[in-house]
PDB file of C-alpha atoms in Angstrom:
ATOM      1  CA  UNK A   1      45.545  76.996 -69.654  1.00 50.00           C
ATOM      2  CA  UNK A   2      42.685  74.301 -70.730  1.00 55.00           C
ATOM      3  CA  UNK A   3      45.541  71.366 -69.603  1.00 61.00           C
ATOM      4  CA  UNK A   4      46.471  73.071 -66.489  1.00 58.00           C
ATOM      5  CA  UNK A   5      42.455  73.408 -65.662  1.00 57.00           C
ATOM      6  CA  UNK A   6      42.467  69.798 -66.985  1.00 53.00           C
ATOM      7  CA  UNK A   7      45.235  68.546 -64.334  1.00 61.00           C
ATOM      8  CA  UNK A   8      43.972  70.410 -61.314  1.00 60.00           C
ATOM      9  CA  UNK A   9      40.479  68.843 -62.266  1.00 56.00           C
ATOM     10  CA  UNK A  10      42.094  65.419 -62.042  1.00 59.00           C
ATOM     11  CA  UNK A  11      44.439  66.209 -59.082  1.00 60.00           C
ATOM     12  CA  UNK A  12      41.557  67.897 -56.651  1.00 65.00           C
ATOM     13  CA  UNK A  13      38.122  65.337 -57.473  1.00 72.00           C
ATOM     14  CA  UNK A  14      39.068  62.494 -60.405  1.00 76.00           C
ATOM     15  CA  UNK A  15      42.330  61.171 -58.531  1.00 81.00           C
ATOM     16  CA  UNK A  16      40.865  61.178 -54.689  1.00 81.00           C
ATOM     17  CA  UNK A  17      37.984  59.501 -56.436  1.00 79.00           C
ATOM     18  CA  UNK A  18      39.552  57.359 -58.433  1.00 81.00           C
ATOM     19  CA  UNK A  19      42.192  56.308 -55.174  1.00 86.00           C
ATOM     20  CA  UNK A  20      38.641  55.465 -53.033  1.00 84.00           C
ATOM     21  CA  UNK A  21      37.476  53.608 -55.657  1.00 80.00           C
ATOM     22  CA  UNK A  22      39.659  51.543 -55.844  1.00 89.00           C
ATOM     23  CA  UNK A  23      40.412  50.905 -51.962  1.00 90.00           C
ATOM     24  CA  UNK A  24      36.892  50.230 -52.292  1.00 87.00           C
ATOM     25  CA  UNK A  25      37.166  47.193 -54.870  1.00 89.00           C
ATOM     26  CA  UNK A  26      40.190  45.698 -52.736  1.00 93.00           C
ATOM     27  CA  UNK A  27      38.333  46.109 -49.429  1.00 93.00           C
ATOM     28  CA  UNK A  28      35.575  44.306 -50.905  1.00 89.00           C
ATOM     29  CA  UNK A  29      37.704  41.937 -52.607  1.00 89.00           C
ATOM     30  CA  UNK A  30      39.742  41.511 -49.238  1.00 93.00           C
ATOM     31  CA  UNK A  31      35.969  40.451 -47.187  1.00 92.00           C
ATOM     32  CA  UNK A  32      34.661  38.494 -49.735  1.00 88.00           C
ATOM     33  CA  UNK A  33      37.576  36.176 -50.078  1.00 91.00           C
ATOM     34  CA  UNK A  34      37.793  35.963 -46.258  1.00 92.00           C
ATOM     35  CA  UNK A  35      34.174  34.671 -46.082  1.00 89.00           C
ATOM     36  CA  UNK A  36      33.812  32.746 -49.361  1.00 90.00           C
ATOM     37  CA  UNK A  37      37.077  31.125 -50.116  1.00 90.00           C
ATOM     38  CA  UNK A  38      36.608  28.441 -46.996  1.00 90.00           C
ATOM     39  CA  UNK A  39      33.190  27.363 -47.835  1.00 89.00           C
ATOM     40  CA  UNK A  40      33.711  27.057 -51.162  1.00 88.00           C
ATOM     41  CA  UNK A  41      37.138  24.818 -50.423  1.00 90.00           C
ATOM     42  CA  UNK A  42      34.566  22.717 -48.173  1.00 91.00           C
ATOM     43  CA  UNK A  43      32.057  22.657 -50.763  1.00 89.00           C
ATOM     44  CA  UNK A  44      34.453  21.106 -53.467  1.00 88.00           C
ATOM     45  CA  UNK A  45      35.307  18.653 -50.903  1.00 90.00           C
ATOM     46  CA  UNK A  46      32.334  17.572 -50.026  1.00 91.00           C
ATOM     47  CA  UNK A  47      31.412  17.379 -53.827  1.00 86.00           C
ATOM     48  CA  UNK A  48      34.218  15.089 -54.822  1.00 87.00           C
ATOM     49  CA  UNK A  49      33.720  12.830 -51.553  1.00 90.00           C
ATOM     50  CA  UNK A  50      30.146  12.397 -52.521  1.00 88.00           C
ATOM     51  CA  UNK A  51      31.045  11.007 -56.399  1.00 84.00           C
ATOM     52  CA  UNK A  52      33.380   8.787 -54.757  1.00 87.00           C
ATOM     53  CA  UNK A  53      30.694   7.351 -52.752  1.00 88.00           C
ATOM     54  CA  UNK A  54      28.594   7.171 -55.831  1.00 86.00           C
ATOM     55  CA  UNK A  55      31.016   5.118 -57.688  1.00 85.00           C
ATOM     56  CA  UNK A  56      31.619   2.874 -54.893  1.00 84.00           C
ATOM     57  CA  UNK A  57      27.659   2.439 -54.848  1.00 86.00           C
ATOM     58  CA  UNK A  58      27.153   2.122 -58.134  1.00 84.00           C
ATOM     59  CA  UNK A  59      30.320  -0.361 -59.839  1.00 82.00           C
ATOM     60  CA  UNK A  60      28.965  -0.255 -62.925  1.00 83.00           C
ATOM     61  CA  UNK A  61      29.702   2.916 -63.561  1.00 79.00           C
ATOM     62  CA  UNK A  62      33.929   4.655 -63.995  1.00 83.00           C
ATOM     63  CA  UNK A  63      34.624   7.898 -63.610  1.00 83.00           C
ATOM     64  CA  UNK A  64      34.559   8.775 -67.054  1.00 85.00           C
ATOM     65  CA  UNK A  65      30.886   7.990 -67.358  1.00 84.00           C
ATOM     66  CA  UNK A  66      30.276  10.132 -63.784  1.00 83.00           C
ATOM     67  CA  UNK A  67      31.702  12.826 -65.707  1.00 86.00           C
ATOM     68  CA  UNK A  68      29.813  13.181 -68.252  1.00 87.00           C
ATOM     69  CA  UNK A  69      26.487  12.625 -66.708  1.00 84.00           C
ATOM     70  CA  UNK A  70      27.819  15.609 -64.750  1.00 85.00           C
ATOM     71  CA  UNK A  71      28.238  17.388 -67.707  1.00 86.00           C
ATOM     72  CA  UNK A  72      24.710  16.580 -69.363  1.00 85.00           C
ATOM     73  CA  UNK A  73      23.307  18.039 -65.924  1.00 84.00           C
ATOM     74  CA  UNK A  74      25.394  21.181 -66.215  1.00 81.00           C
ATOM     75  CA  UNK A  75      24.580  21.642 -69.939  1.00 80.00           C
ATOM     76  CA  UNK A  76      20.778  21.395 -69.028  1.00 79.00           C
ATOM     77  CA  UNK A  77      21.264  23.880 -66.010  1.00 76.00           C
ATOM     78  CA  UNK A  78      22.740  26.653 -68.035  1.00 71.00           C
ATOM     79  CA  UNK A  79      19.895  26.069 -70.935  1.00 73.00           C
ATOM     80  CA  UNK A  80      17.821  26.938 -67.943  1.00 72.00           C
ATOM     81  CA  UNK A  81      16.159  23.158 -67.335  1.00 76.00           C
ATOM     82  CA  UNK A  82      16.133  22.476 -63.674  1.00 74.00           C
ATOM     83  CA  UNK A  83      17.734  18.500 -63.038  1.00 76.00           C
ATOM     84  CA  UNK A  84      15.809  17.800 -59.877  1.00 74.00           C
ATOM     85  CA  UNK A  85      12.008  16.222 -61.089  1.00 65.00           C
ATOM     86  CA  UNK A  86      10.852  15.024 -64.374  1.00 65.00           C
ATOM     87  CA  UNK A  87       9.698  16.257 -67.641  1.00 61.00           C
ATOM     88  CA  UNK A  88       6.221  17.083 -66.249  1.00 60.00           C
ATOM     89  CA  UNK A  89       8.193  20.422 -64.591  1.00 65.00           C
ATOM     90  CA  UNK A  90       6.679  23.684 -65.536  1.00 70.00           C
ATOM     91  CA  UNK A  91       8.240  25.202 -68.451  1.00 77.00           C
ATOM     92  CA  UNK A  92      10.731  28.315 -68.520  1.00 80.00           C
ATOM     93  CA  UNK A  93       8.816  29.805 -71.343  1.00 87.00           C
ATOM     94  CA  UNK A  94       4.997  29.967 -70.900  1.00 86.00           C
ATOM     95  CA  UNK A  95       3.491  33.414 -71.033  1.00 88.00           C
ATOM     96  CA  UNK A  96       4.343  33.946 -66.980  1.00 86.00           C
ATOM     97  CA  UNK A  97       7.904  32.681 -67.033  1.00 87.00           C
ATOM     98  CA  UNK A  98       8.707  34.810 -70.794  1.00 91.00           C
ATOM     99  CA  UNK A  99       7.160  38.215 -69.437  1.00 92.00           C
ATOM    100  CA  UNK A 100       9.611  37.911 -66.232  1.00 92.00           C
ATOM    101  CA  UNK A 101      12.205  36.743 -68.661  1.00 92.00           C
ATOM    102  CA  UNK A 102      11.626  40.201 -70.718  1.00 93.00           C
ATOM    103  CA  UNK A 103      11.655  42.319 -67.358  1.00 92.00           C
ATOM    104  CA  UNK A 104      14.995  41.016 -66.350  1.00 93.00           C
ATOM    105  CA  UNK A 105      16.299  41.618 -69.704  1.00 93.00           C
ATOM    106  CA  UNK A 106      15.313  45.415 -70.525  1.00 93.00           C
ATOM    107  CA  UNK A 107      16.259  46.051 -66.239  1.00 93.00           C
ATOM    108  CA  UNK A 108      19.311  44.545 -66.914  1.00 93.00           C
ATOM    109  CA  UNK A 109      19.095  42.826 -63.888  1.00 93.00           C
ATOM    110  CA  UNK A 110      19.996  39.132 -66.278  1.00 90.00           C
ATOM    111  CA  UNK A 111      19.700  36.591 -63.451  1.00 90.00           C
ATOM    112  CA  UNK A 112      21.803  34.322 -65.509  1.00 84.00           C
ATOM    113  CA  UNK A 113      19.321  30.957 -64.751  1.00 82.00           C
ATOM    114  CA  UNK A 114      17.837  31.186 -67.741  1.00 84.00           C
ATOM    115  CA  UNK A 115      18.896  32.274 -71.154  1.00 87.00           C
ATOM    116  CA  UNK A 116      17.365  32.021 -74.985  1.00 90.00           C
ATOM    117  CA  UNK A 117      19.255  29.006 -76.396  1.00 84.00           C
ATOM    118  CA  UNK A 118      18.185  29.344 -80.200  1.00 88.00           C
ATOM    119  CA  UNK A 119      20.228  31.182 -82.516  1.00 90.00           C
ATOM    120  CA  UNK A 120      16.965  32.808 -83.718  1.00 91.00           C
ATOM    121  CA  UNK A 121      16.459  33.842 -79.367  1.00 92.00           C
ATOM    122  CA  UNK A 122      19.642  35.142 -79.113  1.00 92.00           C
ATOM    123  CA  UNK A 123      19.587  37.610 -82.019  1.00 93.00           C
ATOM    124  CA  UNK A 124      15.798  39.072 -80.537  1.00 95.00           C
ATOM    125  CA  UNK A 125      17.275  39.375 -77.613  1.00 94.00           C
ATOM    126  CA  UNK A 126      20.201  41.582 -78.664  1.00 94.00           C
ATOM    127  CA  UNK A 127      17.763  43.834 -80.734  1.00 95.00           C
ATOM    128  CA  UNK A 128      15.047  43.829 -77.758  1.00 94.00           C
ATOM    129  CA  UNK A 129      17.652  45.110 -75.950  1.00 94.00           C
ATOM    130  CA  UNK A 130      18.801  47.378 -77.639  1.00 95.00           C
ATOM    131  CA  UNK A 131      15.314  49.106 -77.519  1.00 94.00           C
ATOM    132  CA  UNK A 132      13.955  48.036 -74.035  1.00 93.00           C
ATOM    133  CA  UNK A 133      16.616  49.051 -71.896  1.00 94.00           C
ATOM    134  CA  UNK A 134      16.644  52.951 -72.975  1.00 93.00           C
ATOM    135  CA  UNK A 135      12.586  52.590 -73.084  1.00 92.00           C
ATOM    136  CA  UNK A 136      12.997  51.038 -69.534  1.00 90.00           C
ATOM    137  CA  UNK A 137      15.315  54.317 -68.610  1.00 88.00           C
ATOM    138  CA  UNK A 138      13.159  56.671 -69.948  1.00 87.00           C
ATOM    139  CA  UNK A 139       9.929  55.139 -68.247  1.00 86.00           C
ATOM    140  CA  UNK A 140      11.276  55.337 -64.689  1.00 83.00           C
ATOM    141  CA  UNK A 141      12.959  58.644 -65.542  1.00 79.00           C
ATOM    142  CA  UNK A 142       9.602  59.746 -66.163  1.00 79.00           C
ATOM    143  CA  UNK A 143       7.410  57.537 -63.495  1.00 75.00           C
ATOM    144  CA  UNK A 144      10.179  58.934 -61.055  1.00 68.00           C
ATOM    145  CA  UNK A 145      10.005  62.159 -61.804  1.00 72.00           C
ATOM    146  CA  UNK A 146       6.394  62.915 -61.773  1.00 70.00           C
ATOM    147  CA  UNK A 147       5.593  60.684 -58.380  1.00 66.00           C
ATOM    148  CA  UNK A 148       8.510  63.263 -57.331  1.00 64.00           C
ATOM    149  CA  UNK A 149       6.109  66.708 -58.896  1.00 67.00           C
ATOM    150  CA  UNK A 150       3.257  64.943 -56.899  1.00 61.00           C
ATOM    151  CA  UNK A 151       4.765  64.184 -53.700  1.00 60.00           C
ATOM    152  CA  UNK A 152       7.035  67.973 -53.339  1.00 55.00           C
ATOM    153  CA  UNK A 153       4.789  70.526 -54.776  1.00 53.00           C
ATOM    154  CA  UNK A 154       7.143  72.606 -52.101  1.00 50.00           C
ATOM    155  CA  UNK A 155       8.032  75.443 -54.377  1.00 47.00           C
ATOM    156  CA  UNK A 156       7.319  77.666 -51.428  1.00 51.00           C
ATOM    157  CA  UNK A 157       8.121  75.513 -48.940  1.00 51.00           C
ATOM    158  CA  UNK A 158      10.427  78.465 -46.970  1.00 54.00           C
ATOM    159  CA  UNK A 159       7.799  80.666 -46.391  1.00 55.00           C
ATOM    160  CA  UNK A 160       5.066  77.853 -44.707  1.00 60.00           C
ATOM    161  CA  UNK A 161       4.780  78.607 -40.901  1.00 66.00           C
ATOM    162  CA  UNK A 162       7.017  75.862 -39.040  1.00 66.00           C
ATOM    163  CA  UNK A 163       4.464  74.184 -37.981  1.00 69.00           C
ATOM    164  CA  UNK A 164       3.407  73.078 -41.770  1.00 71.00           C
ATOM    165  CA  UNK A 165       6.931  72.844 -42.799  1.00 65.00           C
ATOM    166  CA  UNK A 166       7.375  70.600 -39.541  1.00 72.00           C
ATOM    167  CA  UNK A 167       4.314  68.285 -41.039  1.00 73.00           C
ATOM    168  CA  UNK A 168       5.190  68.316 -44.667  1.00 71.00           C
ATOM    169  CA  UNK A 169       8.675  66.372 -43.430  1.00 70.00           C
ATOM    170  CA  UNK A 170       6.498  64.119 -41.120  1.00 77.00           C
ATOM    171  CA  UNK A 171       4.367  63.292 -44.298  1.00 74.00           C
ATOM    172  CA  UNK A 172       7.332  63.075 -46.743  1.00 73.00           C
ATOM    173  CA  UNK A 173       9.231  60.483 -44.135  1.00 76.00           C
ATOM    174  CA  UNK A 174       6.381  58.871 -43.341  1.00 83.00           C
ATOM    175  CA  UNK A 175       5.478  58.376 -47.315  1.00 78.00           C
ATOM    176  CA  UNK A 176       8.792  56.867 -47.441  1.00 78.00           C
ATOM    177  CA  UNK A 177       8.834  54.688 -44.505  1.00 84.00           C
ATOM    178  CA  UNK A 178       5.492  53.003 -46.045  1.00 87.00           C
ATOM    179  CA  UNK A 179       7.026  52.739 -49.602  1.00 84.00           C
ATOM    180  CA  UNK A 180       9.927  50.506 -48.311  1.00 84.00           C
ATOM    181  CA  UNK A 181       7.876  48.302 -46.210  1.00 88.00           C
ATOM    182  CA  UNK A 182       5.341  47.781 -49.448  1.00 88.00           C
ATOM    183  CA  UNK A 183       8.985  47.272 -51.684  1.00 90.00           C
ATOM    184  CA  UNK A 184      11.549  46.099 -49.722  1.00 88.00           C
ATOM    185  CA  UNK A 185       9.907  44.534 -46.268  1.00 91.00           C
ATOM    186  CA  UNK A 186       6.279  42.618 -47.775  1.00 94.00           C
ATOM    187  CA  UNK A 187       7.395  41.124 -50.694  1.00 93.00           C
ATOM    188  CA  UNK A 188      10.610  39.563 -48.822  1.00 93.00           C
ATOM    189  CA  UNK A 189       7.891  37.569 -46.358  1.00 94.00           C
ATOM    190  CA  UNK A 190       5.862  36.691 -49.504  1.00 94.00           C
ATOM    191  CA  UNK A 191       8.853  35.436 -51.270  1.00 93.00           C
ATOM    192  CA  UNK A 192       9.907  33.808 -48.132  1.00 93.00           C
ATOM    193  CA  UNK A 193       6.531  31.800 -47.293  1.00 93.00           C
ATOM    194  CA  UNK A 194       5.899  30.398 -51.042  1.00 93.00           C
ATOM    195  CA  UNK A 195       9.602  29.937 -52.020  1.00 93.00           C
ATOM    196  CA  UNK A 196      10.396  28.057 -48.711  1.00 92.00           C
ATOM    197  CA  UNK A 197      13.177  30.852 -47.650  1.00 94.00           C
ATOM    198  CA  UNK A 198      14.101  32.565 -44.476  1.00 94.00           C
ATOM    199  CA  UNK A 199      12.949  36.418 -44.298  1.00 93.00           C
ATOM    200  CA  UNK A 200      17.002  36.870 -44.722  1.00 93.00           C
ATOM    201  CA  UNK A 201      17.084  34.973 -47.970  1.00 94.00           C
ATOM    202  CA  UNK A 202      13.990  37.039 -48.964  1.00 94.00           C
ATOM    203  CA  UNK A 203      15.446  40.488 -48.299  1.00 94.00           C
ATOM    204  CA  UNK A 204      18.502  39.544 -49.912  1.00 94.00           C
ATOM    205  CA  UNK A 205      16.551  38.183 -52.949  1.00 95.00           C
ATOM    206  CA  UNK A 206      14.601  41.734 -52.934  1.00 93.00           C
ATOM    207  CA  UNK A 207      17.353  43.923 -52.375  1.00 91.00           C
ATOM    208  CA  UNK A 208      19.876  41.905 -55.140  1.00 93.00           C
ATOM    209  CA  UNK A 209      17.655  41.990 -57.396  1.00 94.00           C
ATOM    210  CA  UNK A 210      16.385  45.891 -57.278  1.00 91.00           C
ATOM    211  CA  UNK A 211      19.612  46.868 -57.292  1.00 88.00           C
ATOM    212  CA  UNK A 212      19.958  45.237 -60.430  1.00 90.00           C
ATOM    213  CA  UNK A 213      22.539  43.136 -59.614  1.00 90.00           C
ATOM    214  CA  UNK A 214      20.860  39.620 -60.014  1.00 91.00           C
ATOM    215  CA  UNK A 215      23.484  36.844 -59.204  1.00 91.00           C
ATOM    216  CA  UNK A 216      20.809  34.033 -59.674  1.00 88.00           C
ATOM    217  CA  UNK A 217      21.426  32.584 -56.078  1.00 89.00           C
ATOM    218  CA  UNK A 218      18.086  32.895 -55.656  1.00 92.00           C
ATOM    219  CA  UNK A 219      15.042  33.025 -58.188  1.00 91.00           C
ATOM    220  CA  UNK A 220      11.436  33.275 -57.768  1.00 91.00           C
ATOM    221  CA  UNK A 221       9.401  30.427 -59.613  1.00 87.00           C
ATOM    222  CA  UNK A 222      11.972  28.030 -59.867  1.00 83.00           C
ATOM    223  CA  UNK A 223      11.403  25.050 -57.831  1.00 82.00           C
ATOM    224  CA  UNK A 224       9.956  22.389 -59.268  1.00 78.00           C
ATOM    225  CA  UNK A 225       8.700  20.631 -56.253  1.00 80.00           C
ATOM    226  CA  UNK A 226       6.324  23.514 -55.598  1.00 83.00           C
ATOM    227  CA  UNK A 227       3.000  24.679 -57.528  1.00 84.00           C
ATOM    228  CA  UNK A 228       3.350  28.180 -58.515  1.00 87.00           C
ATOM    229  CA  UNK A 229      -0.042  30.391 -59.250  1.00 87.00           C
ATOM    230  CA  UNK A 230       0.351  30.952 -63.287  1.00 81.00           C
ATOM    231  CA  UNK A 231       0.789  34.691 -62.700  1.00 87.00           C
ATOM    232  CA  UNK A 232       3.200  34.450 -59.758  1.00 90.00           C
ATOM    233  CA  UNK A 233       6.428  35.309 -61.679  1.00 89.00           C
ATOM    234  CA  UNK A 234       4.422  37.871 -63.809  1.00 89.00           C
ATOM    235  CA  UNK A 235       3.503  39.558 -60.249  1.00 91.00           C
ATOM    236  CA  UNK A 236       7.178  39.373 -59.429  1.00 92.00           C
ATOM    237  CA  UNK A 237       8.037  41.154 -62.514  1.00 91.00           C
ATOM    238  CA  UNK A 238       5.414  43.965 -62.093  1.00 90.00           C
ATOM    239  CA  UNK A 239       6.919  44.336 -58.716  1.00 93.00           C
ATOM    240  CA  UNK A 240      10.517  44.837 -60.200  1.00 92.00           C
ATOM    241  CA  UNK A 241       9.383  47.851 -62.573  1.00 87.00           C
ATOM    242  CA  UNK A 242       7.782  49.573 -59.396  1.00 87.00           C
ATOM    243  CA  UNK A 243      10.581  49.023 -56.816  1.00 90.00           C
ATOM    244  CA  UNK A 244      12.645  50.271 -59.687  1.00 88.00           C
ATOM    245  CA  UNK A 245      10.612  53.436 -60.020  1.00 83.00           C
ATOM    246  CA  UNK A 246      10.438  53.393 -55.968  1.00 83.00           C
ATOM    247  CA  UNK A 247      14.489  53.243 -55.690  1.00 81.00           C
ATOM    248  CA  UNK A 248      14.396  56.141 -58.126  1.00 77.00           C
ATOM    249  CA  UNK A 249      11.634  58.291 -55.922  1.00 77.00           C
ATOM    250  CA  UNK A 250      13.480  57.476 -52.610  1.00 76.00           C
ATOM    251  CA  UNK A 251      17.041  58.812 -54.639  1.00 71.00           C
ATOM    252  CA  UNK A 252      15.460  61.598 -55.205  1.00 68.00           C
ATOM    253  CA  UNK A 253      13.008  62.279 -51.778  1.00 70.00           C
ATOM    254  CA  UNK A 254      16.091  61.126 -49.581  1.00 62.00           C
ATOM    255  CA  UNK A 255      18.154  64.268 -50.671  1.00 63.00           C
ATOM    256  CA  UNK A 256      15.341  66.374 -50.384  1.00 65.00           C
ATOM    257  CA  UNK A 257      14.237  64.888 -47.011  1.00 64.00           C
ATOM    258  CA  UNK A 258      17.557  65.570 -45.349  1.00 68.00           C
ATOM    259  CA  UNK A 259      17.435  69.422 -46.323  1.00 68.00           C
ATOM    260  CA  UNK A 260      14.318  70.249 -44.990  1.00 66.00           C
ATOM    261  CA  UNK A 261      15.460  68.480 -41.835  1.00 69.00           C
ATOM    262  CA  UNK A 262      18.408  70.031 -41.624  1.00 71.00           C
ATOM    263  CA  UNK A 263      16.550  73.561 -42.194  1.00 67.00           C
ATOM    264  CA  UNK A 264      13.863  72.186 -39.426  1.00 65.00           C
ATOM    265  CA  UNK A 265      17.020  71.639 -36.974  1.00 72.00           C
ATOM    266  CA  UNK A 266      18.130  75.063 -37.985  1.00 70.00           C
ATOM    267  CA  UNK A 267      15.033  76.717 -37.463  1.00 66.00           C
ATOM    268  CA  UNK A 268      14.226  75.076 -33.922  1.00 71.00           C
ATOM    269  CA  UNK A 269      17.679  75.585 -32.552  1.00 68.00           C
ATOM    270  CA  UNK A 270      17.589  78.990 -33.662  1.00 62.00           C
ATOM    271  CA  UNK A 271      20.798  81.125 -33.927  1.00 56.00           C
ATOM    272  CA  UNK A 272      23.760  80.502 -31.779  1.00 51.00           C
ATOM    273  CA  UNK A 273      25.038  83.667 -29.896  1.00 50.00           C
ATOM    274  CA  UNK A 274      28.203  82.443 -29.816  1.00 50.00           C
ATOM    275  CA  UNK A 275      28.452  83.012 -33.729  1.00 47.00           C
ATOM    276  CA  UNK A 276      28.159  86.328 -32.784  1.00 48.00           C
ATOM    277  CA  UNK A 277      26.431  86.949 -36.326  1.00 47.00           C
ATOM    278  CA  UNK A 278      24.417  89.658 -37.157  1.00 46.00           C
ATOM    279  CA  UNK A 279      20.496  88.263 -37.195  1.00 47.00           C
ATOM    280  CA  UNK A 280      19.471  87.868 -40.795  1.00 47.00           C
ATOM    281  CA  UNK A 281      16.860  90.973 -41.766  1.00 45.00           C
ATOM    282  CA  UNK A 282      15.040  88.381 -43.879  1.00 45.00           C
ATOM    283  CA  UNK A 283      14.388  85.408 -41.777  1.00 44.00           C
ATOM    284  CA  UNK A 284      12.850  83.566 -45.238  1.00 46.00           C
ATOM    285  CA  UNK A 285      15.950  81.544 -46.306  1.00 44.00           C
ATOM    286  CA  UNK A 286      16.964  81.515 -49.925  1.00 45.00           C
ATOM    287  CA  UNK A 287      14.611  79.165 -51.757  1.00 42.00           C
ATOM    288  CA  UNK A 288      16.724  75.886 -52.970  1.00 39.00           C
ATOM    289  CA  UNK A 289      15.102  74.125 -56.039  1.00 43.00           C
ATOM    290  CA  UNK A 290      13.270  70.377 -55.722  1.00 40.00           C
ATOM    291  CA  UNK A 291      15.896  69.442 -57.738  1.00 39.00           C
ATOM    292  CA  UNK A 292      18.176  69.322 -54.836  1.00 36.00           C
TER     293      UNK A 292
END
């Protein structure tokens, strides 16, 4: 009996899943080769055309020397030391730079720009790990959860008139509309007017990185052409933790939000007579936890 509960299990939710999953990953797949694979073919093109030229400028060098200048750069890009200026460029580890470095790190959002490159770095970093990123969980587990208590203290919420249930949405939508223009529609323009990017490149920056994703197209703080304030990427990574703990509200709310709209829609349209139900002799509806 347990297997043949364990096979319909699989056959009725883990399989259909596990099928959409995975048309899911090959959809994606499918797109993003469409739209990458060209640019990138033109991009290693124009790459190799523009060494040539270099040589052909500069006949003192071969292409053996080219290529491992190339490689020096590369090897100082991964260590996190941006090629472009001199050695008067703001360092990747002053207090700013190191407290953004630990926020990526316990978020696991790991940009991938920068990196510890001492053996002594690398072995902190495994152990901070180890303890941040539960201690990050746990944090806005908890900072979610009770911004959640404060904002639905609805544990009666059925028996309002409709009028107050009607307003409590209102407020609830309208608490969230405000949140994501503070988290995900402000900081993009910020980002966007002192990094030199378009309010596209800024929402993408925003949203990549709060979803924890962080592909290290784009970093805050890096350019060494511009003169950051010293707290700028220390900002950044305070606004991280709370778009973190936001995401985890709105998770939460958006559920929540959709029921009592759904009642609200309910209530309003009242019941159909085509139904041909018998009216309910307790118009209160069942009470369905926050939780939901």
């Amino acid at each position: 009996m347990p297997r043949a509960g364990l096979c319909s299990c699989w056959n009725g939710r883990v399989l259909p899943l596990l099928v959409a999953y995975i048309c899911y990953l090959l959809l994606g797949a499918t797109i993003f080769r469409l739209l990458e694979k060209q640019a990138e073919a033109q991009s290693r093109d124009q790459f190799q055309l523009e060494k040539l030229r270099f040589l052909e400028n500069y006949t003192c060098l071969d292409q053996h020397a080219l290529e491992t200048f190339v490689q020096v750069i590369l090897e100082a890009w991964v260590k996190g030391v941006n090629p472009k200026g001199n050695s008067t460029n703001p360092s990747n580890w002053d207090f700013g730079s190191s407290f953004f470095f630990a926020g990526t790190v316990v978020t696991t959002i790991g940009y991938g720009n920068l990196a510890p490159s001492t053996d002594a770095g690398q072995v902190f970093c495994v152990f901070y790990a180890l303890m941040g990123i539960p201690l990050n969980v746990v944090f806005l587990n908890h900072l979610g959860t009770g911004l959640r208590a404060h904002l639905t203290t609805l544990d009666r919420w059925e028996e309002h008139t409709r009028r107050s249930q009607l307003l409590q949405v209102l407020g609830l939508a309208l608490f969230l509309t405000l949140g994501t223009l503070v988290i995900l529609i402000f900081p993009p323009m910020v980002f966007s007017h002192v990094e030199g990017w378009s309010f596209g490149e800024g929402f993408y920056f925003a949203f990549i990185t709060l979803s924890t994703i962080g592909f290290g197209d784009y970093v805050v703080g890096t350019d060494p052409t511009k003169h950051y304030i010293t707290m700028y990427r220390s900002l950044a990574a305070v606004w991280i933790l709370l778009g973190l703990a936001w995401l985890a509200v709105v998770l939460s709310l958006g559920s929540l939000l959709l029921h009592r709209c759904s009642h609200l829609w309910l209530l309003i349209r009242g019941p159909d007579p085509k139904d041909g139900a018998a009216p309910d002799p307790d118009p209160r509806p069942q009470k369905v936890p926050i939780s939901t």
